[in-house]
Coordinates of C-alpha atoms in Angstrom, one line a residue:
M1 CA -172.1 -123.6 -11.2
Y2 CA -171.4 -123.0 -7.5
N3 CA -169.5 -126.8 -7.3
T4 CA -167.2 -125.4 -10.5
S5 CA -166.5 -121.9 -9.0
F6 CA -165.9 -123.9 -5.5
I7 CA -163.3 -126.2 -7.1
K8 CA -161.4 -123.8 -9.3
R9 CA -161.1 -121.6 -6.3
I10 CA -159.4 -124.7 -4.4
L11 CA -157.4 -125.6 -7.5
L12 CA -156.1 -122.0 -7.0
A13 CA -155.2 -122.3 -3.3
L14 CA -153.7 -124.8 -3.6
I15 CA -150.9 -124.1 -7.2
V16 CA -150.1 -121.0 -4.5
V17 CA -149.5 -122.9 -1.4
F18 CA -147.4 -124.8 -3.3
L19 CA -145.7 -122.6 -5.6
Y20 CA -144.4 -120.6 -1.8
S21 CA -143.3 -123.8 -0.3
C22 CA -141.0 -124.3 -3.0
D23 CA -140.1 -120.6 -2.6
K24 CA -139.8 -121.6 1.3
D25 CA -137.8 -124.6 0.2
F26 CA -135.8 -122.4 -2.6
N27 CA -134.4 -120.0 -0.1
A28 CA -133.8 -121.9 2.6
I29 CA -131.2 -124.5 0.5
G30 CA -129.4 -121.7 -0.7
D31 CA -129.0 -122.9 -3.9
G32 CA -131.7 -122.1 -6.4
I33 CA -130.4 -123.2 -10.2
V34 CA -131.5 -119.5 -12.8
G35 CA -129.4 -121.4 -15.2
D36 CA -126.8 -121.5 -17.6
D37 CA -128.0 -117.7 -19.2
H38 CA -126.1 -115.5 -16.6
F39 CA -128.7 -112.5 -18.4
G40 CA -125.3 -110.5 -18.6
L41 CA -124.4 -110.2 -15.2
E42 CA -120.5 -110.3 -14.1
P43 CA -119.0 -113.5 -11.9
E44 CA -117.6 -112.5 -8.5
E45 CA -114.2 -113.7 -8.5
Y46 CA -111.9 -115.0 -6.0
S47 CA -108.3 -115.5 -5.6
V48 CA -107.5 -119.3 -5.5
L49 CA -103.8 -120.3 -4.2
A50 CA -102.0 -123.8 -6.4
F51 CA -98.9 -125.8 -6.1
N52 CA -97.5 -128.7 -8.0
Q53 CA -97.2 -131.8 -5.9
E54 CA -94.9 -134.7 -7.2
V55 CA -96.3 -137.7 -7.8
T56 CA -94.2 -140.9 -6.9
P57 CA -94.6 -144.4 -7.5
I58 CA -98.1 -144.8 -7.2
Q59 CA -100.4 -148.2 -8.1
S60 CA -100.6 -149.2 -12.2
N61 CA -102.4 -152.5 -11.4
S62 CA -105.7 -153.3 -13.5
M63 CA -106.1 -150.1 -15.7
A64 CA -108.4 -150.2 -19.0
V65 CA -105.2 -149.5 -20.8
N66 CA -101.6 -149.6 -20.4
G67 CA -98.6 -147.7 -22.1
L68 CA -95.7 -149.3 -24.3
G69 CA -92.5 -147.3 -25.3
I70 CA -90.6 -145.0 -24.9
F71 CA -92.3 -140.7 -25.0
D72 CA -89.5 -138.1 -25.3
N73 CA -91.2 -134.9 -24.3
P74 CA -89.7 -131.9 -25.0
L75 CA -90.8 -130.3 -22.1
F76 CA -90.9 -133.3 -19.0
G77 CA -88.6 -135.7 -20.5
T78 CA -88.9 -139.1 -21.4
T79 CA -91.3 -141.6 -20.2
T80 CA -90.2 -145.7 -20.6
A81 CA -93.3 -147.6 -20.2
N82 CA -92.8 -151.7 -19.8
F83 CA -95.5 -153.7 -18.6
V84 CA -96.6 -157.3 -17.4
T85 CA -99.8 -159.2 -17.7
Q86 CA -101.1 -162.6 -16.4
V87 CA -102.8 -165.0 -19.0
G88 CA -105.1 -167.4 -18.8
L89 CA -106.4 -170.2 -21.1
V90 CA -110.0 -169.9 -23.2
S91 CA -110.7 -173.5 -22.0
Y92 CA -109.2 -175.1 -19.1
A93 CA -108.7 -179.0 -18.8
P94 CA -108.4 -179.1 -22.4
T95 CA -108.4 -182.3 -24.8
I96 CA -104.6 -181.4 -26.2
G97 CA -104.4 -185.2 -28.6
E98 CA -102.2 -187.6 -28.8
A99 CA -98.6 -186.6 -29.6
P100 CA -99.2 -182.7 -30.3
V101 CA -96.2 -180.7 -32.3
I102 CA -96.8 -177.3 -32.4
E103 CA -97.4 -174.6 -36.0
S104 CA -96.8 -171.9 -34.8
A105 CA -97.5 -169.4 -31.9
V106 CA -98.8 -166.2 -32.6
L107 CA -99.4 -162.9 -30.0
T108 CA -102.2 -160.5 -31.6
I109 CA -103.2 -156.9 -29.6
P110 CA -105.5 -154.8 -31.5
Y111 CA -104.5 -151.0 -31.7
F112 CA -107.0 -147.9 -31.0
V113 CA -108.0 -146.6 -34.2
K114 CA -109.1 -143.1 -35.1
N115 CA -110.0 -142.7 -38.8
K116 CA -110.9 -145.6 -41.3
T117 CA -111.3 -145.0 -45.1
T118 CA -112.1 -148.1 -47.4
D119 CA -112.0 -147.9 -51.3
A120 CA -114.0 -149.8 -53.6
A121 CA -112.2 -152.2 -53.4
G122 CA -112.7 -153.3 -49.6
A123 CA -108.9 -152.2 -49.0
S124 CA -108.5 -150.1 -45.8
T125 CA -106.4 -147.3 -44.7
Y126 CA -105.9 -146.2 -41.5
Q127 CA -105.3 -143.9 -38.8
L128 CA -104.1 -144.9 -35.1
D129 CA -104.6 -143.0 -32.6
S130 CA -103.2 -143.1 -28.7
I131 CA -99.6 -143.0 -30.1
Y132 CA -97.7 -140.4 -28.4
G133 CA -94.5 -139.0 -29.9
G134 CA -95.0 -139.7 -33.7
Q135 CA -96.2 -142.8 -36.5
G136 CA -95.2 -144.7 -39.0
S137 CA -91.8 -146.9 -39.4
D138 CA -89.4 -144.3 -39.1
F139 CA -90.7 -144.6 -35.0
K140 CA -89.0 -147.7 -34.0
L141 CA -88.7 -150.1 -30.8
K142 CA -86.5 -152.5 -29.2
L143 CA -89.2 -155.0 -28.3
S144 CA -88.6 -158.0 -26.4
V145 CA -91.5 -160.2 -24.5
Y146 CA -90.4 -162.8 -21.8
E147 CA -92.0 -165.4 -19.3
S148 CA -92.7 -163.6 -16.0
G149 CA -91.4 -165.3 -13.3
Y150 CA -92.9 -162.8 -10.4
Q151 CA -96.8 -164.8 -9.5
M152 CA -99.3 -161.8 -9.1
R153 CA -102.2 -162.1 -6.7
N154 CA -105.2 -159.9 -6.5
S155 CA -105.1 -159.9 -3.0
Y156 CA -103.4 -161.2 0.6
F157 CA -104.7 -161.9 4.0
A158 CA -103.0 -159.9 6.7
G159 CA -104.1 -159.4 9.9
G160 CA -106.8 -161.7 8.9
S161 CA -108.0 -159.4 7.1
Q162 CA -108.3 -160.0 3.3
L163 CA -107.1 -156.9 1.4
P164 CA -106.7 -156.0 -3.0
Q165 CA -102.9 -156.5 -3.5
F166 CA -101.3 -153.7 -5.3
Y167 CA -98.9 -153.1 -7.9
Y168 CA -96.5 -150.0 -8.3
T169 CA -95.4 -147.8 -11.4
D170 CA -91.2 -148.3 -10.0
Q171 CA -91.0 -152.3 -9.8
N172 CA -89.6 -152.6 -13.7
A173 CA -86.8 -153.9 -12.1
D174 CA -88.2 -156.6 -9.9
Y175 CA -89.7 -158.2 -13.0
F176 CA -87.0 -157.7 -15.2
N177 CA -84.6 -159.4 -12.4
V178 CA -87.0 -162.4 -12.1
A179 CA -88.0 -162.7 -16.0
S180 CA -87.1 -165.5 -17.9
K181 CA -84.2 -164.4 -20.4
V182 CA -85.2 -166.5 -23.4
L183 CA -86.9 -164.0 -25.8
L184 CA -90.1 -165.3 -26.2
N185 CA -90.8 -162.7 -29.8
N186 CA -87.7 -164.9 -31.8
A187 CA -89.0 -164.1 -35.3
E188 CA -86.3 -163.1 -37.8
A189 CA -88.2 -160.4 -38.9
A190 CA -86.5 -157.5 -36.7
Q191 CA -89.8 -155.3 -37.4
E192 CA -91.2 -158.0 -34.8
N193 CA -88.7 -157.5 -31.8
E194 CA -85.5 -155.1 -32.6
A195 CA -87.0 -152.9 -34.7
F196 CA -90.5 -152.8 -34.2
F197 CA -92.8 -150.2 -34.4
F198 CA -96.8 -149.8 -34.4
D199 CA -98.0 -149.9 -38.1
S200 CA -101.2 -148.4 -39.3
K201 CA -101.2 -151.1 -42.3
E202 CA -104.0 -153.3 -42.5
I203 CA -103.6 -157.0 -42.2
V204 CA -104.5 -159.2 -45.6
T205 CA -104.7 -162.7 -46.1
K206 CA -104.9 -164.3 -48.7
T207 CA -105.6 -168.3 -48.9
T208 CA -106.1 -170.2 -51.4
D209 CA -108.8 -173.8 -50.9
P210 CA -106.6 -176.8 -51.4
D211 CA -109.6 -178.6 -52.9
T212 CA -111.8 -175.4 -55.3
K213 CA -108.6 -173.6 -55.6
V214 CA -110.8 -170.8 -54.8
E215 CA -108.8 -167.8 -52.7
T216 CA -110.6 -165.6 -50.5
T217 CA -108.9 -162.7 -48.4
T218 CA -109.5 -161.8 -45.0
R219 CA -108.4 -158.5 -43.7
V220 CA -108.0 -157.6 -40.2
A221 CA -107.6 -153.9 -38.3
P222 CA -104.0 -153.2 -37.8
Q223 CA -102.9 -154.9 -34.8
M224 CA -99.7 -155.9 -32.6
V225 CA -98.6 -159.3 -34.9
L226 CA -95.6 -160.9 -32.7
N227 CA -94.5 -164.6 -34.1
L228 CA -93.1 -166.7 -30.3
R229 CA -91.0 -168.9 -30.2
K230 CA -92.4 -172.3 -30.8
E231 CA -90.5 -174.2 -28.5
F232 CA -91.4 -172.7 -25.8
F233 CA -95.0 -173.1 -26.3
Q234 CA -94.5 -177.1 -26.8
E235 CA -93.0 -177.4 -23.6
K236 CA -95.2 -174.9 -21.8
I237 CA -98.7 -175.4 -22.6
L238 CA -98.8 -179.1 -25.4
N239 CA -96.4 -181.0 -23.4
A240 CA -97.4 -179.8 -20.5
A241 CA -99.2 -182.6 -17.3
S242 CA -103.1 -181.8 -17.4
S243 CA -102.8 -180.7 -13.8
K244 CA -100.8 -177.6 -14.9
L245 CA -103.9 -177.2 -17.0
S246 CA -106.7 -177.4 -15.2
T247 CA -108.0 -174.2 -12.9
E248 CA -107.1 -170.8 -13.8
E249 CA -105.7 -170.5 -9.6
I250 CA -102.8 -173.8 -10.9
F251 CA -102.2 -172.5 -14.6
Q252 CA -101.4 -169.0 -13.6
E253 CA -98.9 -170.1 -11.0
Y254 CA -97.3 -172.5 -13.7
F255 CA -97.5 -170.1 -16.4
R256 CA -96.6 -167.0 -14.7
G257 CA -97.7 -164.3 -17.3
L258 CA -95.6 -162.4 -20.6
Y259 CA -93.1 -159.3 -19.9
F260 CA -93.2 -156.5 -22.1
M261 CA -90.1 -154.6 -22.1
V262 CA -88.6 -151.4 -24.7
E263 CA -85.6 -150.1 -25.4
K264 CA -83.9 -147.4 -27.5
S265 CA -83.8 -149.5 -31.6
G266 CA -80.4 -147.8 -32.6
S267 CA -80.2 -144.4 -33.4
S268 CA -84.2 -144.4 -34.0
K269 CA -86.7 -141.9 -33.0
S270 CA -89.3 -143.8 -30.6
N271 CA -93.0 -143.7 -29.4
L272 CA -95.3 -145.0 -26.8
A273 CA -99.2 -146.8 -27.7
L274 CA -101.7 -146.9 -25.6
L275 CA -102.9 -150.8 -26.0
D276 CA -105.6 -152.5 -24.0
F277 CA -103.8 -155.7 -23.7
S278 CA -106.5 -157.5 -22.2
K279 CA -108.1 -158.0 -26.2
G280 CA -104.1 -159.7 -26.4
V281 CA -104.9 -163.3 -27.7
I282 CA -102.1 -166.1 -28.1
T283 CA -103.0 -168.2 -30.9
I284 CA -101.4 -171.3 -30.4
K285 CA -101.8 -174.2 -34.1
Y286 CA -100.6 -177.6 -34.2
K287 CA -101.6 -181.0 -35.2
A288 CA -102.1 -184.1 -33.1
K289 CA -102.2 -187.9 -33.8
T290 CA -105.9 -189.1 -34.6
A291 CA -105.5 -192.8 -35.1
S292 CA -102.9 -195.2 -35.9
T293 CA -103.2 -197.3 -39.2
T294 CA -101.0 -199.7 -41.6
D295 CA -100.0 -196.9 -43.6
G296 CA -99.2 -194.1 -40.6
D297 CA -100.7 -191.9 -38.2
A298 CA -103.7 -189.8 -39.5
T299 CA -103.0 -186.1 -37.8
E300 CA -105.9 -183.2 -36.9
D301 CA -105.3 -179.5 -36.8
K302 CA -105.7 -177.7 -33.7
Q303 CA -105.6 -175.2 -31.8
I304 CA -105.7 -173.6 -28.4
L305 CA -105.9 -169.8 -27.2
V306 CA -104.5 -168.1 -24.3
N307 CA -105.8 -164.9 -23.6
L308 CA -103.8 -161.6 -21.8
K309 CA -107.4 -161.5 -19.9
S310 CA -109.2 -164.1 -17.7
T311 CA -111.4 -163.6 -14.5
A312 CA -108.8 -163.0 -12.2
T313 CA -105.9 -161.4 -13.9
S314 CA -103.4 -158.9 -13.0
T315 CA -101.7 -156.5 -14.6
A316 CA -98.9 -153.6 -14.4
S317 CA -97.2 -150.6 -15.6
F318 CA -93.7 -149.7 -14.8
L319 CA -92.6 -146.2 -16.0
Q320 CA -89.2 -144.9 -15.6
D321 CA -89.2 -141.1 -15.8
V322 CA -86.0 -138.9 -17.1
R323 CA -87.3 -135.9 -15.7
S324 CA -85.9 -132.4 -17.7
A325 CA -84.9 -130.1 -15.4
E326 CA -87.2 -128.0 -15.5
Y327 CA -90.1 -129.8 -14.4
E328 CA -88.0 -131.1 -12.2
N329 CA -87.2 -127.9 -10.8
A330 CA -90.9 -127.4 -10.8
I331 CA -92.5 -130.1 -9.2
K332 CA -89.6 -130.5 -6.3
T333 CA -86.8 -127.9 -5.9
N334 CA -89.5 -124.9 -6.2
V335 CA -92.8 -125.5 -4.8
N336 CA -94.0 -122.8 -3.1
K337 CA -96.9 -123.7 -0.5
V338 CA -97.2 -120.9 1.1
D339 CA -97.9 -118.4 -2.3
G340 CA -98.5 -120.9 -4.4
D341 CA -96.7 -121.4 -7.9
E342 CA -96.5 -119.2 -11.0
K343 CA -96.7 -122.2 -12.9
L344 CA -98.8 -126.2 -12.7
Y345 CA -97.4 -128.5 -14.0
L346 CA -99.5 -131.7 -14.5
K347 CA -98.0 -134.8 -15.7
G348 CA -99.4 -138.4 -16.2
G349 CA -98.1 -141.3 -15.1
Q350 CA -95.8 -141.1 -12.2
G351 CA -95.9 -137.2 -12.7
S352 CA -97.4 -134.3 -10.9
V353 CA -100.6 -132.4 -10.1
A354 CA -101.1 -129.2 -8.5
V355 CA -103.0 -128.7 -5.3
V356 CA -105.2 -126.2 -5.5
R357 CA -106.9 -124.3 -2.4
L358 CA -109.7 -122.4 -2.6
N359 CA -109.0 -119.7 0.1
G360 CA -110.1 -116.7 -1.8
F361 CA -113.7 -117.6 -1.4
A362 CA -113.5 -119.2 2.4
S363 CA -112.5 -115.9 3.1
E364 CA -115.6 -114.8 2.5
L365 CA -118.2 -117.6 3.4
E366 CA -119.7 -116.5 6.2
N367 CA -120.8 -113.5 4.5
I368 CA -122.1 -115.2 1.3
R369 CA -124.2 -116.7 3.8
K370 CA -125.3 -113.7 5.6
T371 CA -126.7 -112.2 2.5
N372 CA -128.9 -115.1 0.9
W373 CA -126.9 -115.4 -2.5
K374 CA -128.0 -118.0 -4.5
V375 CA -125.5 -119.3 -6.7
N376 CA -126.1 -120.2 -10.6
E377 CA -122.8 -121.3 -11.7
A378 CA -118.9 -121.4 -10.3
N379 CA -115.9 -122.1 -12.3
L380 CA -112.7 -122.7 -12.1
V381 CA -110.5 -121.6 -15.2
F382 CA -106.8 -122.6 -16.0
Y383 CA -105.0 -120.7 -18.2
I384 CA -102.7 -122.7 -20.7
D385 CA -99.5 -121.1 -21.2
A386 CA -99.0 -121.3 -24.8
D387 CA -95.7 -120.5 -25.1
K388 CA -94.4 -123.6 -22.8
M389 CA -96.8 -126.0 -24.6
V390 CA -95.7 -125.0 -28.4
N391 CA -94.0 -128.2 -28.8
T392 CA -96.1 -130.7 -26.9
Q393 CA -99.2 -131.8 -27.0
A394 CA -101.5 -131.1 -24.7
P395 CA -103.9 -133.6 -23.2
L396 CA -107.7 -133.3 -24.1
R397 CA -109.1 -132.6 -20.7
V398 CA -107.8 -132.3 -17.1
Y399 CA -109.7 -134.1 -13.7
L400 CA -110.2 -131.8 -10.5
Y401 CA -111.0 -134.2 -7.4
N402 CA -111.2 -134.1 -3.7
L403 CA -107.6 -134.4 -2.3
T404 CA -108.2 -134.6 0.7
D405 CA -110.7 -137.3 1.6
N406 CA -109.5 -138.9 -1.9
T407 CA -113.6 -138.6 -3.7
I408 CA -114.9 -137.4 -6.5
L409 CA -116.5 -134.3 -6.4
A410 CA -120.8 -133.6 -6.3
D411 CA -120.3 -131.8 -9.3
Y412 CA -119.0 -135.8 -11.0
S413 CA -121.0 -137.6 -8.3
T414 CA -124.4 -138.3 -10.5
D415 CA -122.9 -138.3 -14.4
E416 CA -118.8 -139.7 -14.8
T417 CA -119.3 -139.5 -18.3
T418 CA -119.0 -135.6 -17.2
L419 CA -115.5 -136.0 -15.1
G420 CA -112.9 -134.2 -16.5
G421 CA -113.0 -130.3 -18.1
L422 CA -112.3 -130.2 -22.0
I423 CA -110.0 -128.3 -23.3
T424 CA -111.3 -125.0 -25.0
L425 CA -109.0 -123.9 -28.0
D426 CA -108.2 -120.0 -29.2
S427 CA -108.8 -119.4 -33.4
N428 CA -105.5 -121.0 -34.5
K429 CA -106.8 -123.9 -32.8
K430 CA -104.1 -124.0 -30.2
G431 CA -104.9 -125.0 -26.4
K432 CA -106.4 -122.3 -24.1
Y433 CA -107.7 -123.2 -21.2
Y434 CA -109.4 -125.4 -19.4
K435 CA -113.2 -124.8 -17.0
L436 CA -113.9 -126.7 -14.7
R437 CA -117.3 -126.5 -13.1
I438 CA -117.8 -126.7 -9.5
T439 CA -121.7 -125.3 -9.0
N440 CA -122.6 -128.1 -6.8
H441 CA -119.2 -128.1 -4.5
I442 CA -119.3 -124.5 -3.7
R443 CA -123.4 -124.2 -3.1
N444 CA -122.4 -127.7 -0.5
L445 CA -120.0 -124.9 1.1
I446 CA -122.6 -122.4 1.3
K447 CA -125.8 -123.7 2.7
D448 CA -124.1 -126.2 4.9
A449 CA -121.5 -124.6 7.9
T450 CA -120.4 -127.9 8.8
A451 CA -118.5 -128.7 5.6
V452 CA -114.8 -128.4 4.9
N453 CA -113.2 -126.5 2.2
V454 CA -111.3 -129.7 1.3
D455 CA -108.5 -129.2 -0.9
L456 CA -109.4 -130.3 -4.3
G457 CA -106.6 -131.9 -6.4
L458 CA -106.1 -131.1 -10.5
V459 CA -104.6 -133.8 -13.1
V460 CA -104.8 -134.7 -17.0
S461 CA -107.1 -137.3 -17.5
Q462 CA -106.7 -140.1 -20.4
A463 CA -110.3 -140.8 -19.7
P464 CA -113.4 -138.8 -18.6
G465 CA -115.4 -142.0 -17.1
I466 CA -112.8 -143.2 -14.9
G467 CA -113.3 -142.2 -11.3
T468 CA -111.5 -144.5 -9.3
L469 CA -108.2 -143.6 -7.4
N470 CA -104.7 -145.5 -7.1
V471 CA -103.1 -144.8 -4.2
L472 CA -98.9 -144.2 -3.8
K473 CA -96.9 -146.3 -2.8
N474 CA -95.2 -143.9 0.3
K475 CA -98.1 -140.9 1.3
I476 CA -96.4 -137.5 1.4
Q477 CA -96.9 -135.2 3.9
I478 CA -98.5 -131.8 2.1
Q479 CA -99.3 -129.3 4.9
D480 CA -97.9 -129.0 8.0
D481 CA -100.7 -130.5 9.7
P482 CA -99.2 -134.3 10.2
V483 CA -102.7 -135.9 9.8
K484 CA -103.3 -134.5 6.4
Y485 CA -101.8 -136.3 3.8
F486 CA -101.5 -136.7 0.5
S487 CA -102.3 -140.3 -0.4
Q488 CA -104.0 -140.9 -3.6
A489 CA -104.4 -139.8 -7.8
P490 CA -106.7 -140.6 -10.0
R491 CA -106.7 -143.8 -12.4
T492 CA -107.2 -141.7 -15.5
S493 CA -104.1 -139.4 -14.6
V494 CA -102.3 -142.2 -14.4
M495 CA -103.0 -143.9 -17.8
S496 CA -101.8 -140.6 -19.3
P497 CA -98.9 -140.2 -20.7
L498 CA -99.3 -136.9 -21.6
G499 CA -98.7 -133.1 -19.3
T500 CA -99.2 -129.4 -19.4
V501 CA -98.4 -126.4 -18.1
L502 CA -101.1 -124.0 -16.5
Y503 CA -100.9 -120.4 -15.0
G504 CA -101.7 -120.4 -11.2
G505 CA -103.4 -117.9 -9.2
K506 CA -100.5 -115.9 -8.0
S507 CA -101.1 -112.3 -8.1
S508 CA -97.6 -111.9 -10.1
I509 CA -99.7 -113.5 -12.5
P510 CA -101.6 -111.0 -15.7
V511 CA -105.2 -110.6 -14.4
D512 CA -106.0 -112.3 -17.6
K513 CA -103.8 -115.3 -17.6
R514 CA -104.8 -116.0 -13.5
L515 CA -106.3 -119.1 -12.4
K516 CA -109.4 -117.9 -10.5
L517 CA -113.1 -118.6 -9.1
Q518 CA -115.8 -117.7 -11.0
V519 CA -119.1 -117.9 -9.1
Y520 CA -122.3 -115.9 -10.6
Y521 CA -124.8 -115.7 -8.3
T522 CA -128.5 -114.5 -8.5
K523 CA -128.7 -111.0 -5.8
P524 CA -132.0 -110.6 -3.6
N525 CA -132.8 -106.4 -3.9

């Protein structure tokens, strides 16, 4: 009994010491977590200064998805998106065969699908995703595909160092001027060139076995299907010297890729699609001799696959904007960096960001450190200008990052799936606000006296899991301080064609719409 009681007392003492140690650590770092339930507490609210910042030509190479088309946005203006990509053989040093004769060269690129329903007969109906400006045959584009004349590289050498090669949104003219003007998508069907549209119909192919006469039906999800110029691929691939097809490096210098260009198709309405071009394939079908006999030459059916992605493929999006007068004035002419802007215009691509400064919180920071208050939760709440956005599709997410240092905020660095604030809808299913949690960012400012209250950047977000930043072609000074520049923007924003208008933090804005920093504290008695 004595031993048992003694052990119990020792265990109790150890538990008390452990809890005390935890409490000391809790007080010392000043960032204890109380949980998401605020126990009826009202947040402390701090003023926020925010203003518009134009995004000038920006890096657009090697993105996961790329736009193709023309997007007429009633609020922001018109964006034309062209695209260039290198190509590669699925298998290098192929055995072409003797006297090859091409039968077809077909380019296929799958579309993103939102919904699919299938009937009892196995036929499917699809609804496409990531199409902006409207869908269907009423939205046509003039689509031209040419051989690129510009050899793209992933890196270059300068000063003895190997540096990454960047391509930018404003380089369309560079590629157009050197591209071959021989149209590759030259099919007689206007839907493949002069009157192209993103077709949501299931692709059904029926084939009959010549021996058994059995018919087989193949069903494929919607995709871009372009019959390409056979003469070009006969010469470029089938008649090529074997050395030109021997390695990826040699092949990409020889066949410099494809340039996709869009224009208005007459008076038709147009639209823009985001595509994963890396899934694209050119299937070249041909016949080649197998043997010579007295009865003639026997042939066999063969094919070669050309991918729009290989191990070292470079791509680039070219974005040409014709901005509305309202949008142009908001991000260039009427920017107020001293008092902030009443309206924040965010747009993807070569668009605009909002520069956000936690000036109200910074002015109280020393006092907060002395109080030993513990941050439970901290949020920035951006309200949407519903009147401005009435005829405009709002982005599903926005994303906040460290604009001064071009890094991910602490709140997102451990879980990239949380990158970006999801839109909150009102009772009418219209966008109301975006709430972005910056709890760890605020805690770090409080507990570390050397931490800098950096500028934050707010952008529209296309994909929540992409934290990479793209560089601007020319950095922009955004403060009087000559060493502080706006030089990068998140890739997730460059990928998006959408935009939104938010209320800023200016005092002239009604308090229920005004941008603010909300911080929930646990305060010692």
